[in-house]
C-alpha positions as a printed Julia matrix, in Angstrom:
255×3 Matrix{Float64}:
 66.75  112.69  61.27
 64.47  110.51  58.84
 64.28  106.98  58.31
 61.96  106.04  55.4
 62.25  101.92  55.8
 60.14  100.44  58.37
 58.31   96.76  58.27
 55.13   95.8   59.7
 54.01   93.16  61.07
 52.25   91.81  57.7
 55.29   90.75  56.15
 55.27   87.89  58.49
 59.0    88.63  59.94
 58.98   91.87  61.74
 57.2    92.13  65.06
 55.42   95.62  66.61
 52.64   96.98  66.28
 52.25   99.67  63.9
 51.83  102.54  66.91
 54.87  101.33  68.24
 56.83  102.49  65.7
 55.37  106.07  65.34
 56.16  105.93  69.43
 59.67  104.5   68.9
 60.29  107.09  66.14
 59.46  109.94  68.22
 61.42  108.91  71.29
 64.58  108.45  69.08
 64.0   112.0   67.66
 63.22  111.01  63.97
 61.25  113.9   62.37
 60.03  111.39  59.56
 58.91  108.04  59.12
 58.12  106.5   56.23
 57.0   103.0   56.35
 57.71  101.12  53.4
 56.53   97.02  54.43
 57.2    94.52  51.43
 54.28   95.23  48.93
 52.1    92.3   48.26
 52.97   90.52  44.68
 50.05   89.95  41.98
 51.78   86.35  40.95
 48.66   85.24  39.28
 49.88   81.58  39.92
 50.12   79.16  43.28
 53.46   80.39  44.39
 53.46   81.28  48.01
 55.73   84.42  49.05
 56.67   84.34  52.88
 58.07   87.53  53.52
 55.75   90.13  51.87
 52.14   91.1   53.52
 49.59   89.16  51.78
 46.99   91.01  48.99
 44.22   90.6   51.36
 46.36   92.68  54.19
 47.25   95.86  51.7
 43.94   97.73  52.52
 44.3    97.19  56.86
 48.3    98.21  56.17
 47.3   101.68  54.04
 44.21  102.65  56.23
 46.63  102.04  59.41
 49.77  104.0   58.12
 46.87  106.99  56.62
 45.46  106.94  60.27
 48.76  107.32  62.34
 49.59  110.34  59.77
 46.46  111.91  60.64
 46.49  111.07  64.63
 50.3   111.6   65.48
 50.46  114.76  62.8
 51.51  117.35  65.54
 54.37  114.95  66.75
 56.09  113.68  63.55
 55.5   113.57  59.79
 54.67  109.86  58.4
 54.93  108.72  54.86
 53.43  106.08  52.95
 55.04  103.21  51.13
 56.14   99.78  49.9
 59.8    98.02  49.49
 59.16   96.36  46.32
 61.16   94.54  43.75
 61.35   94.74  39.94
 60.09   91.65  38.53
 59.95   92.29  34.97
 56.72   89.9   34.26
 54.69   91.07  36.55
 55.77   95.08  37.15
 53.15   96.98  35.19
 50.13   94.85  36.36
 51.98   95.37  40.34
 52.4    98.95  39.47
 48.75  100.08  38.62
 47.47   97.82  41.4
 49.72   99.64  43.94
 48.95  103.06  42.57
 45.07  102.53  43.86
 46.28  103.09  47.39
 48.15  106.67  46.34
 50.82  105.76  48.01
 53.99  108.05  48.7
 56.99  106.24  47.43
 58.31  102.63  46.6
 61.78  102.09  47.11
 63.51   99.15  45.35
 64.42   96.63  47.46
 65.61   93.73  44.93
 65.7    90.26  46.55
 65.35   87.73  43.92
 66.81   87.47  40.21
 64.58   86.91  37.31
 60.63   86.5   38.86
 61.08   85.0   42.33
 58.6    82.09  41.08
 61.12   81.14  38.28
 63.35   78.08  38.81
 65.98   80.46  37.38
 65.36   82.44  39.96
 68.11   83.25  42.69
 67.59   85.22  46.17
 70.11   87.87  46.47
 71.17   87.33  49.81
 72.43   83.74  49.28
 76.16   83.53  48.5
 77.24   82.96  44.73
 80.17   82.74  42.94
 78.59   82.97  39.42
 79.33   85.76  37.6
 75.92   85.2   35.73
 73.63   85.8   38.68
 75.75   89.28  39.29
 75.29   90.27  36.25
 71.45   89.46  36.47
 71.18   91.5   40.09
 72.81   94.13  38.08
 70.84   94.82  35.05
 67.35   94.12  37.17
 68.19   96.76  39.39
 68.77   99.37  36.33
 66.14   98.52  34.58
 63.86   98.61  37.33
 65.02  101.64  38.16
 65.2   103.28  35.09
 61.58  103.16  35.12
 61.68  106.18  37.2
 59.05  104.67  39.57
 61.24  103.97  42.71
 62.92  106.6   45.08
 65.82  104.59  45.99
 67.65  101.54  46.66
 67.18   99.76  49.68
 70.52   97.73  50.49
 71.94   97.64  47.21
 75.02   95.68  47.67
 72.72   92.94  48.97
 73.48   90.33  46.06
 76.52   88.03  48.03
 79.05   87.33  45.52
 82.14   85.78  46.67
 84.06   85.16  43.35
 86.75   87.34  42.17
 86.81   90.81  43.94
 88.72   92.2   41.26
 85.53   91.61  38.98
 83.1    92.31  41.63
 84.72   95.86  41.57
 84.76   96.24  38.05
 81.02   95.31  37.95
 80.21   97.2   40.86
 81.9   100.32  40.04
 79.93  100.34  36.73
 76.63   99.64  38.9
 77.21  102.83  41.09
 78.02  104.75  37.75
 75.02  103.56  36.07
 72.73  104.84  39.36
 74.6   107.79  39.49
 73.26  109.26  36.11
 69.96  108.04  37.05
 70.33  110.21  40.3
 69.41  107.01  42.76
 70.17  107.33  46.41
 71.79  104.24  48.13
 70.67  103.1   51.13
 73.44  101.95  53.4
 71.45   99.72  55.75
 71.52   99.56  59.16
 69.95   96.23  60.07
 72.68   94.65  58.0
 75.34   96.91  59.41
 74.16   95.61  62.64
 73.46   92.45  62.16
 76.94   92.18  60.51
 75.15   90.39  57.41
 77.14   90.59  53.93
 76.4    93.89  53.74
 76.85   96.83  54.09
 79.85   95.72  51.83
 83.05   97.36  52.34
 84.32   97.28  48.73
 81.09   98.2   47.65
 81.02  101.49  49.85
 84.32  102.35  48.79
 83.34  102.4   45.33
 80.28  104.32  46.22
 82.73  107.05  47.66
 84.41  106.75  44.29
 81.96  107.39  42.49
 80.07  109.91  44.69
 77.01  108.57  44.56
 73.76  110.15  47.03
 73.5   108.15  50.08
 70.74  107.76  52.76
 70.49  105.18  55.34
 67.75  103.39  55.95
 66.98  101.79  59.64
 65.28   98.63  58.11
 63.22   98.75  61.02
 61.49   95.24  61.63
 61.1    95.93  65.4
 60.58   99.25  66.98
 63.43   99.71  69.15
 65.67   99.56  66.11
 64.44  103.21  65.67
 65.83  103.85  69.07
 69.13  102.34  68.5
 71.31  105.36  67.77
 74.27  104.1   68.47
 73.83  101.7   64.99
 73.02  105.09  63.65
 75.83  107.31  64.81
 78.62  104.25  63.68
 77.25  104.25  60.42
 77.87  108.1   60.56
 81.37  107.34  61.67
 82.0   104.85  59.06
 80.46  106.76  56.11
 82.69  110.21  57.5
 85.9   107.57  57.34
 85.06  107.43  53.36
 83.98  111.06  52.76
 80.53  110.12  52.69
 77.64  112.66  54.09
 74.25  110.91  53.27
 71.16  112.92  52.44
 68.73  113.28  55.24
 65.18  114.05  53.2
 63.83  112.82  50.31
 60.97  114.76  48.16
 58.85  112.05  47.43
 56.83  112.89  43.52
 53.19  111.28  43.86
């Protein structure tokens, strides 16, 4: 067993210190750990983001991570990364920042439209009926990662539509497609699943069976008994057997 989404402290939401974690992790079995906090953001303006770790805390989060990997490497393997989304503004400037700390992976984790900082911009987890603001969450996510930069989704069905679910199917179907050809696990979460938040999405997951696209679940750890909580994990097994879905278990991160 793997999970390769865990939060730190730093993002200013999760709670645990980093040791914990590694501890939990082994307790519960999981062979990997990858921890992937919310990346700080290079805005280059005043906006204030509340739930990422701050620039000034990137350097204490790597050197932490880098010395767990190096202490606990007899016990469990641990991976470095960030959950970061694809702003389109300020992406390449983010990227090469980012890339100074050699980090593992980046998985996608998109929780605004448009630049967060925008007035246009929407958070994804905020119900909408506008078919405008789908479409957005949409064609961010494939162009983000079509970039070939990011590993995965994190909790793509995230965006909470509630118009039509006849077009919310049509889109979504062509979403899973489109991720499909670009050979992008989805991560069917299970802080969502067990927090009974707006996703997982059923109609979304059936689609995803559809479809056939990889899946790999992702603990969303933002405390450390969540890694211990295998009953969470062994329903989501259950419910991802009920559509015919076996989820990948490792992921061969490219540096």
């Amino acid at each position: 067993m793997k999970n390769y989404h865990t939060h730190t402290t730093r993002c200013h939401h999760a709670v645990g210190d980093d040791r914990e974690y590694v501890e939990a992790a082994i307790k519960a079995g999981i062979e990997e750990l990858g921890f992937s906090d919310h990346a700080p953001m290079i805005f280059g303006n005043n906006h204030k983001s509340t739930f990422r770790m701050a620039l000034s805390d990137t350097e204490d989060y790597v050197n932490s991570v880098l010395s767990l990997q190096k202490e606990y490497k007899d016990k469990i393997s641990i991976k470095l990364g960030f959950e970061l989304e694809y702003y389109p503004v300020l992406f390449q400037k983010e990227l090469e920042y980012l890339k100074t700390f050699n980090y593992d992976y980046l998985i996608l984790g998109q929780h605004y439209t448009d630049n967060e900082f925008e007035k246009s911009a929407h958070y994804s987890g905020r119900v909408t009926r506008k078919i405008s603001i789908l479409d957005k969450y949409i064609s961010q996510c494939i162009e983000g990662l079509s970039t070939g930069e990011f590993a995965y989704i994190a909790h793509p069905d995230l965006i909470n539509y509630s118009g039509n679910s006849e077009l919310y199917i049509a889109k979504m179907t062509y979403f899973c497609e489109k991720l499909k050809e670009l050979d992008v696990p989805l991560e069917f979460n299970l802080l969502g699943f067990s927090d009974k938040r707006n996703y997982p999405n059923s109609l979304f997951w059936e689609i995803v069976s559809e479809v056939g696209n990889k899946v790999i679940i992702g603990f969303d750890a933002h405390n450390p008994t969540a890694l211990e909580n295998l009953n969470t994990y062994n329903n989501a097994l259950e419910y991802l057997n009920k559509l015919n879905i076996t989820p990948i278990d490792t992921m061969n991160f490219k540096k």
